[in-house]
Coordinates of C-alpha atoms and ligand atoms in Angstrom, one line a residue:
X814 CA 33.8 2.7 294.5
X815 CA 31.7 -0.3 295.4
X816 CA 35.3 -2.2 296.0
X817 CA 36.5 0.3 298.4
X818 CA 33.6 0.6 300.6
X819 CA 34.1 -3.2 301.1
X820 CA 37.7 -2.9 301.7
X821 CA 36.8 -0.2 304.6
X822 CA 34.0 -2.3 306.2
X823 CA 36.9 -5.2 306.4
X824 CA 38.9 -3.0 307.7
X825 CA 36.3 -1.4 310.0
X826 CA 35.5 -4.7 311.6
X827 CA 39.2 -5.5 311.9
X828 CA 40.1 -2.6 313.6
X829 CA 36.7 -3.6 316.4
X830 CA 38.1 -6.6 316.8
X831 CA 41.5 -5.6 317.8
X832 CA 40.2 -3.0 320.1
X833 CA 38.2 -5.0 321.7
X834 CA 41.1 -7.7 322.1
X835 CA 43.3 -4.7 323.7
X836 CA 40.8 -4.1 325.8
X837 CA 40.8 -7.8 326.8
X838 CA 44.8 -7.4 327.1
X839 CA 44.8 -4.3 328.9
X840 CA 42.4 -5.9 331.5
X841 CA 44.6 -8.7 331.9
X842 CA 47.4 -6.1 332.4
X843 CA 45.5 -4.6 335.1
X844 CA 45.3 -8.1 336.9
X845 CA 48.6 -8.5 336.4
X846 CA 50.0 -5.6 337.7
X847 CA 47.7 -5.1 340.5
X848 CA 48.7 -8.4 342.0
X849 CA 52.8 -8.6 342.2
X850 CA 53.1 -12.2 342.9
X851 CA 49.4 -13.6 341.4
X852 CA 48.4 -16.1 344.4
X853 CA 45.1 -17.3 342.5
X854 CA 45.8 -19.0 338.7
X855 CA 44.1 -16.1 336.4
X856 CA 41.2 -17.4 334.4
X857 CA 43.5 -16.4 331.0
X858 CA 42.0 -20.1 328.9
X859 CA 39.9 -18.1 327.6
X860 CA 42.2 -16.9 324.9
X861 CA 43.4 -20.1 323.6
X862 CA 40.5 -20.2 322.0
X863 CA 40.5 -16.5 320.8
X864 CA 44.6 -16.9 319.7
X865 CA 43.6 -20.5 317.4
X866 CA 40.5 -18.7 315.9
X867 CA 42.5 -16.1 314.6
X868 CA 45.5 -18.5 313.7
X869 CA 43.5 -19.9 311.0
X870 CA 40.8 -17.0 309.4
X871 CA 42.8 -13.9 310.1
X872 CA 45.9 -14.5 308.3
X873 CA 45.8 -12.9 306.1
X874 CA 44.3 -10.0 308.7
X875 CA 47.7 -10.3 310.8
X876 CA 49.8 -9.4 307.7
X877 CA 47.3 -6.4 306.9
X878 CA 48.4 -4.8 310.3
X879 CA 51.6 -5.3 312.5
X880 CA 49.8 -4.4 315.9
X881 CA 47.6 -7.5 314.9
X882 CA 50.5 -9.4 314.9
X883 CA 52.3 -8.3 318.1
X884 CA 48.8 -8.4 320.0
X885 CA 49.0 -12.2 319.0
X886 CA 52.5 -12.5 320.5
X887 CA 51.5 -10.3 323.4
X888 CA 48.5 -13.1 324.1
X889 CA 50.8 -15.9 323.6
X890 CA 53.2 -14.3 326.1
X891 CA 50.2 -14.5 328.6
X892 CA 49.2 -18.0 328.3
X893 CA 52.9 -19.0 328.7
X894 CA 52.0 -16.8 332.0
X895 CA 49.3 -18.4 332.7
X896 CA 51.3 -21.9 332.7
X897 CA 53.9 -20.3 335.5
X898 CA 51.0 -18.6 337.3
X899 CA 49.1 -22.1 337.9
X900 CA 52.1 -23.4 339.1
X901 CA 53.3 -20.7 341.5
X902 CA 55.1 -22.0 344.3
X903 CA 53.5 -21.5 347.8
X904 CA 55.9 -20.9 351.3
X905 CA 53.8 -22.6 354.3
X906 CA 55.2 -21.5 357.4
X907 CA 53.2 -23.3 360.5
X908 CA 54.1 -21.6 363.3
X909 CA 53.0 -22.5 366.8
X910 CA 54.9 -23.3 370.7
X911 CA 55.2 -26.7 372.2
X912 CA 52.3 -28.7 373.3
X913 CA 50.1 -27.2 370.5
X914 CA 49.5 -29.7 368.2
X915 CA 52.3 -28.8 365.8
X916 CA 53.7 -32.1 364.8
X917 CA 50.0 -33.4 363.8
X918 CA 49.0 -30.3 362.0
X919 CA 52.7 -30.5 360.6
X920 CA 51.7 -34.0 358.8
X921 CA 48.8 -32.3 357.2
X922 CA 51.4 -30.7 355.0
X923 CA 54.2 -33.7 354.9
X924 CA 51.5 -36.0 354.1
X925 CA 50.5 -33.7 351.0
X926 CA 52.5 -35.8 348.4
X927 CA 55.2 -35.6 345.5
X928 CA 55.0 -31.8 344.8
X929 CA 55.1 -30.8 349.0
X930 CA 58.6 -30.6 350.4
X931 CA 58.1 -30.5 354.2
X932 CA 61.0 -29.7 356.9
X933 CA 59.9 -30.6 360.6
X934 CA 61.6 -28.2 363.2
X935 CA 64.8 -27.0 361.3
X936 CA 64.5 -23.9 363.7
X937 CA 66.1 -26.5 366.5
X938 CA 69.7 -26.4 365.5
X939 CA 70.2 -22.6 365.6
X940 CA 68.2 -22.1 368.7
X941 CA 70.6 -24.9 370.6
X942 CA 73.5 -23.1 368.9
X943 CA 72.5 -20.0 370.1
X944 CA 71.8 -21.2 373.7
X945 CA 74.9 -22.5 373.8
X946 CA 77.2 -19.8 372.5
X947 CA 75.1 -16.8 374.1
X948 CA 72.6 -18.2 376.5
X949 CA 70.3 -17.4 374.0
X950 CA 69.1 -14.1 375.5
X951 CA 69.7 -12.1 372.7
X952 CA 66.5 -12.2 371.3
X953 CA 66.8 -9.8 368.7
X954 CA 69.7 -11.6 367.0
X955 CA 67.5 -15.2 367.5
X956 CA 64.9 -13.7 365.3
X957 CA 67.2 -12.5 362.7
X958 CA 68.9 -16.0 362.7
X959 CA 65.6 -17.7 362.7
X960 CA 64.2 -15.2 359.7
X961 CA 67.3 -15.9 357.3
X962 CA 68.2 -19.5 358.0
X963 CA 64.2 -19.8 357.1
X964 CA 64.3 -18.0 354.1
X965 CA 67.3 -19.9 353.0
X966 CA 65.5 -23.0 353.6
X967 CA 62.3 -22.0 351.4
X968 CA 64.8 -21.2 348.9
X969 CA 65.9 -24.7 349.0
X970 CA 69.3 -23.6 350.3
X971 CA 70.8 -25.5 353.3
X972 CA 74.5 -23.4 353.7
X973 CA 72.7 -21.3 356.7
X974 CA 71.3 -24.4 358.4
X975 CA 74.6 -26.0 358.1
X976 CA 77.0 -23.3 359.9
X977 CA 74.0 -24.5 362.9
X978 CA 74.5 -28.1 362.7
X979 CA 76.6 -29.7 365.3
X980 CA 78.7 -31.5 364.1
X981 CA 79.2 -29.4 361.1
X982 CA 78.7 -31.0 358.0
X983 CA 81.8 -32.2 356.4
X984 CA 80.9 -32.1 352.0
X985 CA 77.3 -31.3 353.1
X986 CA 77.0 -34.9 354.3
X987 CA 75.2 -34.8 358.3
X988 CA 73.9 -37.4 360.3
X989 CA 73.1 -34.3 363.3
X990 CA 70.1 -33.4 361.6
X991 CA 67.2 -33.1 364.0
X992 CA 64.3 -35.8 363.6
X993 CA 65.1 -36.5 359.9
X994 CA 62.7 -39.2 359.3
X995 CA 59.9 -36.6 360.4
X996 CA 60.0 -35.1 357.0
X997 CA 59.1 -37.8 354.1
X998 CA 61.1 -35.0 352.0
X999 CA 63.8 -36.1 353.7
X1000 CA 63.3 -39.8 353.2
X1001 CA 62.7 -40.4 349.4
X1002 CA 64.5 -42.4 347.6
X1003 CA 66.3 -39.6 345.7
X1004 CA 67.2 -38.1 349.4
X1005 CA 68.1 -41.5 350.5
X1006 CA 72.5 -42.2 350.2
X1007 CA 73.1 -45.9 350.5
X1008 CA 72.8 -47.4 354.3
X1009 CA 75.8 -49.4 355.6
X1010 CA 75.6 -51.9 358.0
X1011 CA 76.3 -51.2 361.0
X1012 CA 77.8 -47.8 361.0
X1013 CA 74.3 -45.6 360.6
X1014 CA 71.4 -48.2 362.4
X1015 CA 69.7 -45.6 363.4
X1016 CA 68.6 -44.2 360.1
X1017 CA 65.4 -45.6 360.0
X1018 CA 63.7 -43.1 357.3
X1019 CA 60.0 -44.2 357.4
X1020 CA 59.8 -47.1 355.0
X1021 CA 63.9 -47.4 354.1
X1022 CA 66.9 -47.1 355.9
X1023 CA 69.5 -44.2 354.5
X1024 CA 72.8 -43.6 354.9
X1025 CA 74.1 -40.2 356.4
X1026 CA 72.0 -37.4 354.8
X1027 CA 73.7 -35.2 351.6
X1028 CA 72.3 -32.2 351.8
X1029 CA 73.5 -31.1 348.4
X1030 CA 70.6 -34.0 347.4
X1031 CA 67.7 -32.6 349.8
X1032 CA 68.5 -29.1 348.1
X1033 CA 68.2 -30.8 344.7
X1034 CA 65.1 -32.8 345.6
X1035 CA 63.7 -29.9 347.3
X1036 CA 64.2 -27.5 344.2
X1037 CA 62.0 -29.7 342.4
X1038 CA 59.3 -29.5 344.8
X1039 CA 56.2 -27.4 343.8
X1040 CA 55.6 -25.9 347.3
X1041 CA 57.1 -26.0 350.9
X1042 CA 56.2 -25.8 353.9
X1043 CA 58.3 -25.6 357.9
X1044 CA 56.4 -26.0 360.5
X1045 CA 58.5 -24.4 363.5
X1046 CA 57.6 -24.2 367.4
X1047 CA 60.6 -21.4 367.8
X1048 CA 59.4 -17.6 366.3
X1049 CA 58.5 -15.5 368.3
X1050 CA 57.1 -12.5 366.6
X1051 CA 55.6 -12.9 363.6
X1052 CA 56.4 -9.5 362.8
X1053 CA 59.8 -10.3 362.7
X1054 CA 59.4 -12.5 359.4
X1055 CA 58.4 -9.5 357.5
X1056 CA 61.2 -9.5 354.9
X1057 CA 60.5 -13.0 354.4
X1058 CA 57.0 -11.8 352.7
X1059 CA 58.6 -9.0 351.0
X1060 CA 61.0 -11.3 349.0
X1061 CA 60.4 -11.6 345.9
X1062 CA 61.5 -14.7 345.3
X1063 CA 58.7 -16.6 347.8
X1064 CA 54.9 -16.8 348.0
X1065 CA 54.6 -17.4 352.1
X1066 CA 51.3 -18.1 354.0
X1067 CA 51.9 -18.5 357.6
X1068 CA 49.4 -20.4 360.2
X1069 CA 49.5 -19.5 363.3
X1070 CA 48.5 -22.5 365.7
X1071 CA 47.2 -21.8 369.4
X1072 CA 46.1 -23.4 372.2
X1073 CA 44.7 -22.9 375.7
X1074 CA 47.3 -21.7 377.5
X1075 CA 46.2 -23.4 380.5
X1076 CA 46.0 -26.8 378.7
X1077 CA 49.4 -26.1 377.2
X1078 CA 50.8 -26.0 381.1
X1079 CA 48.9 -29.2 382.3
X1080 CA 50.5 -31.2 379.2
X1081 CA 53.7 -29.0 379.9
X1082 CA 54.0 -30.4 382.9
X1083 CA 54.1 -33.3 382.1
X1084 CA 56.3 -34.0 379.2
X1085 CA 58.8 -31.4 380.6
X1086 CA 58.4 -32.5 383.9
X1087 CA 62.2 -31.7 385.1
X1088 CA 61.5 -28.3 383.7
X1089 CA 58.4 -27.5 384.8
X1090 CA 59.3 -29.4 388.3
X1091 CA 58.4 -25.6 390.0
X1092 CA 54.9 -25.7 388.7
X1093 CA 54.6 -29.2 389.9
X1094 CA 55.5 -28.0 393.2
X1095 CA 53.1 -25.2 393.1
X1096 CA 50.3 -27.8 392.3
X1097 CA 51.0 -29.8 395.1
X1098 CA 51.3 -26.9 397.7
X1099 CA 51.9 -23.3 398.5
X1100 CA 51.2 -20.1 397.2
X1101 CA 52.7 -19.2 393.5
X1102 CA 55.1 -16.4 393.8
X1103 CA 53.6 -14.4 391.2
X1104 CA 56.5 -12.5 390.4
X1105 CA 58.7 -15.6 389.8
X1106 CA 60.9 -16.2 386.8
X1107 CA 58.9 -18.9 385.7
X1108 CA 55.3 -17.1 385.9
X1109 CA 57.2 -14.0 384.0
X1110 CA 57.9 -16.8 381.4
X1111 CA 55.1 -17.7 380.9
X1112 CA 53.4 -14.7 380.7
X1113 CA 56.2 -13.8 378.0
X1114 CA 55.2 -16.4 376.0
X1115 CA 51.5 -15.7 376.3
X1116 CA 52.0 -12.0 374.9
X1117 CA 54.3 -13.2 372.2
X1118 CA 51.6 -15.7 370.4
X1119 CA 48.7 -13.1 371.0
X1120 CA 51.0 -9.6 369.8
X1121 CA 51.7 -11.8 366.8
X1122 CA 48.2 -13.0 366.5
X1123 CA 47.0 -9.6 366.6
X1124 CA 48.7 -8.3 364.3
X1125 CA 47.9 -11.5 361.8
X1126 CA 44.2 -10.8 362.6
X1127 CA 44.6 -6.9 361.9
X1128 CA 45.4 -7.9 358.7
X1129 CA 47.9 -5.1 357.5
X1130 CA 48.9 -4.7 353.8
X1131 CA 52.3 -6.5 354.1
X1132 CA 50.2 -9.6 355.9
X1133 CA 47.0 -9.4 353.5
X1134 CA 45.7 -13.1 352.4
X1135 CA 48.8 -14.0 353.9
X1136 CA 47.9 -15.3 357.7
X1137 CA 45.4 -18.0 359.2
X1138 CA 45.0 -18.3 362.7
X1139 CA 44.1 -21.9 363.9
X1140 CA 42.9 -23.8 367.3
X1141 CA 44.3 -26.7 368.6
X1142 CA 40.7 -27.4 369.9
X1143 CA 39.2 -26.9 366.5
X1144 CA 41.7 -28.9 364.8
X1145 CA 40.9 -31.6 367.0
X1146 CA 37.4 -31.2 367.2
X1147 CA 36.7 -31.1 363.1
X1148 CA 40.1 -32.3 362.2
X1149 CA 38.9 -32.6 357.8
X1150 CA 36.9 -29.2 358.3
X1151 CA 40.1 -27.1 359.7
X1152 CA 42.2 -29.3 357.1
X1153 CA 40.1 -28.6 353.8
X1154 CA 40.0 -24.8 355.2
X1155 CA 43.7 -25.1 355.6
X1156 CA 44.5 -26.3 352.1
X1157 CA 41.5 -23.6 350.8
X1158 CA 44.1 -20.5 352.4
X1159 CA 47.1 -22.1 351.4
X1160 CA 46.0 -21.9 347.8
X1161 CA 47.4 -25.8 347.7
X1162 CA 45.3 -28.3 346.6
X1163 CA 43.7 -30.9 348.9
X1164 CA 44.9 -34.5 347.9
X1165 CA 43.3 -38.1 348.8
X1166 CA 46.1 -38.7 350.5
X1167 CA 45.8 -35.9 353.0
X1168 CA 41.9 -37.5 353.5
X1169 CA 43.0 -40.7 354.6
X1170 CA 46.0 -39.5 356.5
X1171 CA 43.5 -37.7 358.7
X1172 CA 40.9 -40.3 358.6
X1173 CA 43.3 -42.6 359.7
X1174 CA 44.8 -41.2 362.2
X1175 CA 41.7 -39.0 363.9
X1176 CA 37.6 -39.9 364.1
X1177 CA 37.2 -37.4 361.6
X1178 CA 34.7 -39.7 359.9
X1179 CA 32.3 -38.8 362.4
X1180 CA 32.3 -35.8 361.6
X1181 CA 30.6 -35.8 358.4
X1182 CA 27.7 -37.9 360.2
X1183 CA 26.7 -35.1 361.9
X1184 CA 26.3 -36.8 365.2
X1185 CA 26.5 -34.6 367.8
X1186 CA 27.7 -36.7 370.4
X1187 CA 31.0 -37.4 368.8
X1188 CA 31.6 -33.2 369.2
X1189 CA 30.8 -33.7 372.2
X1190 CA 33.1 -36.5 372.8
X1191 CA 36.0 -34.7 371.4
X1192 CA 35.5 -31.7 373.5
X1193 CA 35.5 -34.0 376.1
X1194 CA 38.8 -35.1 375.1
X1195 CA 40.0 -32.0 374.2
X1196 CA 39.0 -30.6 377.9
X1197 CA 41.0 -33.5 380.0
X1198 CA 43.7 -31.2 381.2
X1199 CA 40.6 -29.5 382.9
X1200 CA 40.8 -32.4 385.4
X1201 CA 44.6 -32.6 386.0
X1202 CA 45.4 -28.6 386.6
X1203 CA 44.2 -27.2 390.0
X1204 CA 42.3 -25.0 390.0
X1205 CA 45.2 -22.3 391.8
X1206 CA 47.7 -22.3 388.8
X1207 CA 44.3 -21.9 386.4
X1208 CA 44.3 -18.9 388.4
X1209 CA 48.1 -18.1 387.6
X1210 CA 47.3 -18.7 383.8
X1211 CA 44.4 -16.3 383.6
X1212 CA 45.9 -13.9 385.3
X1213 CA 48.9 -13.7 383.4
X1214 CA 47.8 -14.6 380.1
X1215 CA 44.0 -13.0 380.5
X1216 CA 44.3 -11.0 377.2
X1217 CA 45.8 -14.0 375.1
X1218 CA 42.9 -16.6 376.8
X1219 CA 39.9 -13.7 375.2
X1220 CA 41.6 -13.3 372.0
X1221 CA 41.1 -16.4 371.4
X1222 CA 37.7 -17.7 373.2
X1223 CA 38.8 -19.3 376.2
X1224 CA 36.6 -19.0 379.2
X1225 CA 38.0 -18.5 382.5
X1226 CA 36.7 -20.5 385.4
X1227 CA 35.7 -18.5 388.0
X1228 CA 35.9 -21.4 390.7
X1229 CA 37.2 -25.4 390.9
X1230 CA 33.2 -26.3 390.5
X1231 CA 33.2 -24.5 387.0
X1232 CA 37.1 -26.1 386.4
X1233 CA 35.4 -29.7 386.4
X1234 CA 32.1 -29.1 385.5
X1235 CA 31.9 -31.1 382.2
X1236 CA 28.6 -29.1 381.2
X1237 CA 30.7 -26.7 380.6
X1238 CA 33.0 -26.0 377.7
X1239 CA 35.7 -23.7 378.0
X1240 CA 35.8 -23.2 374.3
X1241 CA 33.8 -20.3 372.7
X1242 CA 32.7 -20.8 368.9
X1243 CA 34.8 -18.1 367.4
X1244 CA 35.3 -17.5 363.8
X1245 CA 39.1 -15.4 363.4
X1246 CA 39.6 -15.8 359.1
X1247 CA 38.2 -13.2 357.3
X1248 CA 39.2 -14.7 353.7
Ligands
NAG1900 C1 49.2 -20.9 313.5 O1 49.5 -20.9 312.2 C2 50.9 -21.1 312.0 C3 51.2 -20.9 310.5 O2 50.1 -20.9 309.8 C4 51.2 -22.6 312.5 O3 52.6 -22.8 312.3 C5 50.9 -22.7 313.9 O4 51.1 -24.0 314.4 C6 49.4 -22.3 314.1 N1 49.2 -22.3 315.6 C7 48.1 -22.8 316.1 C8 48.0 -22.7 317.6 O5 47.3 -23.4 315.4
NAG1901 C1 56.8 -11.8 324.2 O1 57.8 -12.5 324.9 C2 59.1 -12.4 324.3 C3 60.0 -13.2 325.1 O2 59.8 -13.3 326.4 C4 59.5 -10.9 324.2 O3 60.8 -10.9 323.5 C5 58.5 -10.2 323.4 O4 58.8 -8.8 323.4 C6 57.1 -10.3 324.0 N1 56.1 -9.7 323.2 C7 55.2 -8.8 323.6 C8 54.4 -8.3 322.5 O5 55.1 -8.6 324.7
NAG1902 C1 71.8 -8.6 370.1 O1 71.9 -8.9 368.7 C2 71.8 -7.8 367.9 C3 71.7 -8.3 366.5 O2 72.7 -9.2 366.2 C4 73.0 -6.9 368.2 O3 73.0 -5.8 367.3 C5 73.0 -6.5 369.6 O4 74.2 -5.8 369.9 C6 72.9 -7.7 370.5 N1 72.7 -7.3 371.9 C7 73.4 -7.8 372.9 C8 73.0 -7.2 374.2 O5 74.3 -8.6 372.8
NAG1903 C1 76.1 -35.5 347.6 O1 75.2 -35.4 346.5 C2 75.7 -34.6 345.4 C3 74.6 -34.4 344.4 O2 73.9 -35.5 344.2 C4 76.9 -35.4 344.8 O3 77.4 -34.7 343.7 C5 77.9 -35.6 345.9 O4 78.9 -36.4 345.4 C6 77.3 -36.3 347.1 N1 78.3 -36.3 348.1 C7 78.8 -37.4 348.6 C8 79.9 -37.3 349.6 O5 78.4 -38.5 348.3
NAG1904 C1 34.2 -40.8 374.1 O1 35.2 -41.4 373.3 C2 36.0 -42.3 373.9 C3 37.0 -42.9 372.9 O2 37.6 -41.9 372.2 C4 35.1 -43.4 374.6 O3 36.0 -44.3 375.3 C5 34.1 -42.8 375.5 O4 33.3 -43.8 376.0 C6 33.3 -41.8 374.8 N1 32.4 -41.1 375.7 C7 31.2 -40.8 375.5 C8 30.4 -40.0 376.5 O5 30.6 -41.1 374.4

């Protein structure tokens, strides 16, 4: 009597303890299943502890009831999850147009270390391709090109990319590829095919010099990269890369880099001078004929980054944790703030490295001593093209591009006094992330 009331308290306090591990389990299940592709490592290592516990005293406990047993495998199943889970791959996409910033933002993420691999501008080949073979005014076709030879690439598959390449790649081997030795990726040792004399001297990668590039070896290398990340100047619509977060197979953030489109003209202008030789004109003299080819451009291009920018900021489902929008200003105004916040939405840690890549190459050390002057300074900096662009085609750019300019908290000047009045900034404080 006295023998089986013990056996039943046993058996009592077994049966708590595996309901209360279910209801552990079936919590994690609910985690699990609620997010599809976990973005955020699940705090599971709390049931190492729980699984060796009842390794050594409940053995006997494990053979009393089966369910004990598979509950044990079903926890061991999760913390070979959790292993996967910490590791899950992130996509970066940084998308942005010329004159942005892109390439320095770009280095944020090229400068990340072993586990980053980092293309710079892939995008180029197909859009020269296309420009070539069609004028490039199908834009509908560019955008598909552009989605699949990108989510090729963040597959670590270069066969898309290739078909683009011109010359085309004879055994995968290239020496067409655009700015190569802008992607460290691209320059490792394991990337790097011997150099011979003479025939390839201008294959400086960074520190070594390579021979042709073997793309068979980037797509190897790149495979046993942790995360990637493209940084492109050429989308258009981000709605367009859609599928790309609706592929299983990827994790993708995308950062959306802007700029004052009025800045973006005045430093336009002058790196593109031949092609932007009309606005010089313009400057110089004359009336702008509003309706010309070159102002509807422009005006294009202004409603592409802000429809895509809206629709990042609306934050539908499909986009959800998924989309940071980023100003050039702010970037070069708190260079290790916009980085660290950056690195925070990627879900990618923030390496030393990084640090002194930016503290090297910006005054971001300032920063952190809170002088004011030095934001000052840098707005000051970041506000030259104030003095370069008359005031007229100012007047072009806001009223082409008004919509884009408040979306993202640039003042307009309502005369050439306010233009180059340095007590002014154009730049509102605006906060866009909601994360
Ligand atoms: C659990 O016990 C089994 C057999 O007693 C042993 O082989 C295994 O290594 C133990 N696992 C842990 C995590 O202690
Ligand atoms: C644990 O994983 C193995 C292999 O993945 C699977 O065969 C088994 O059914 C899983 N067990 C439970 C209880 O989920
Ligand atoms: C543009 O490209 C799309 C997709 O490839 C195609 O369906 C369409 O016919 C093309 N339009 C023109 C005008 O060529
Ligand atoms: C390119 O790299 C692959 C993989 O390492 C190798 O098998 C192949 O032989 C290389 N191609 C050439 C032409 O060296
Ligand atoms: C701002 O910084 C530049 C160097 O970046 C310096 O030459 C200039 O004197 C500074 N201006 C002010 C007002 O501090």
């Amino acid at each position: 009597m006295r023998i089986k009331y013990t056996i039943s308290i046993v058996f009592f306090v077994a049966l708590v303890i595996i309901e209360k591990e279910n209801n552990i389990i079936s919590r994690v299940s609910d985690k699990l299943t609620l997010k599809q592709t976990p973005q955020t490592p699940l705090q599971l290592s709390g049931f190492s502890h729980i699984l060796l516990k009842h390794n050594g005293s409940s053995t006997s406990l494990s053979k009393m009831d089966p369910a004990f047993l598979q509950m044990k495998q079903r926890l061991e199943n999760y913390s070979e999850h959790q292993e996967v889970m910490t590791r899950a791959r992130k996509h970066i996409l940084l998308l942005a147009t010329t004159r942005t910033g892109s390439s320095f933002v770009g280095e944020f993420f090229n400068q990340q270390g072993d586990n980053m691999f980092y293309l710079f501008e892939p995008l180029w080949h197909v859009e020269k391709m296309l420009t070539l073979e069609t004028g490039g005014t199908n834009a509908t076709a560019a955008a598909k090109a552009y989605r699949d030879v990108l989510k090729q690439l963040f597959l670590c598959d270069f066969s898309l990319l290739e078909s683009f390449l011109d010359p085309l790649p004879v055994d995968h081997i290239t020496t067409a590829l655009f700015r190569r030795e802008s992607s460290s990726s691209l320059c490792e040792e394991s990337v790097c095919s011997p150099f011979i004399k003479g025939v390839f001297e201008r294959y400086h990668c960074r520190t070594r010099r390579c021979g042709p590039l073997n793309l068979t070896m980037a797509s190897e290398s790149c495979l046993q990269k942790e995360h990637r990340a493209i940084k492109s100047v050429r989308v258009r619509q981000l709605e367009t890369l859609r599928p790309l977060v609706e592929d299983p197979r990827l994790d993708v953030k995308f950062i959306q880099l802007v700029r004052d489109p009025r800045a973006v003209l005045a430093s336009r202008m002058v790196a593109f001078a031949a092609k932007y030789k009309n606005w010089k004109q313009w400057a110089m003299g004359g009336d702008v004929p509003i309706d010309d080819e070159e102002v509807r451009k422009l005006k294009g291009n202004c409603d592409n980054i802000r429809m895509s920018a809206e629709i990042g900021l609306r934050q539908p489902l499909w986009l959800r944790g998924r989309y940071m929008l980023v100003r050039y200003e702010d970037i070069a105004r708190f260079p290790m703030r916009k980085a660290t916040e950056m690195y925070r939405f990627t879900g990618i840690p923030f390496t030393p490295q990084v640090k002194s890549w930016i503290l090297k190459n910006t005054q971001a050390s300032k920063e952190t001593s809170g002088v004011y002057s030095t934001q000052k300074n840098s707005s000051q900096q970041v506000e030259k093209w104030r003095f370069s662009l008359p005031f007229k085609i100012a007047q072009v750019v806001q009223k082409v591009c008004g919509p884009t300019l408040k979306l993202f908290g640039y003042k307009f000047v309502s005369s050439e006094e306010m233009l180059t009045d340095k007590s002014v900034s154009l730049i509102e404080d605006k906060v866009f992330n909601f994360l």
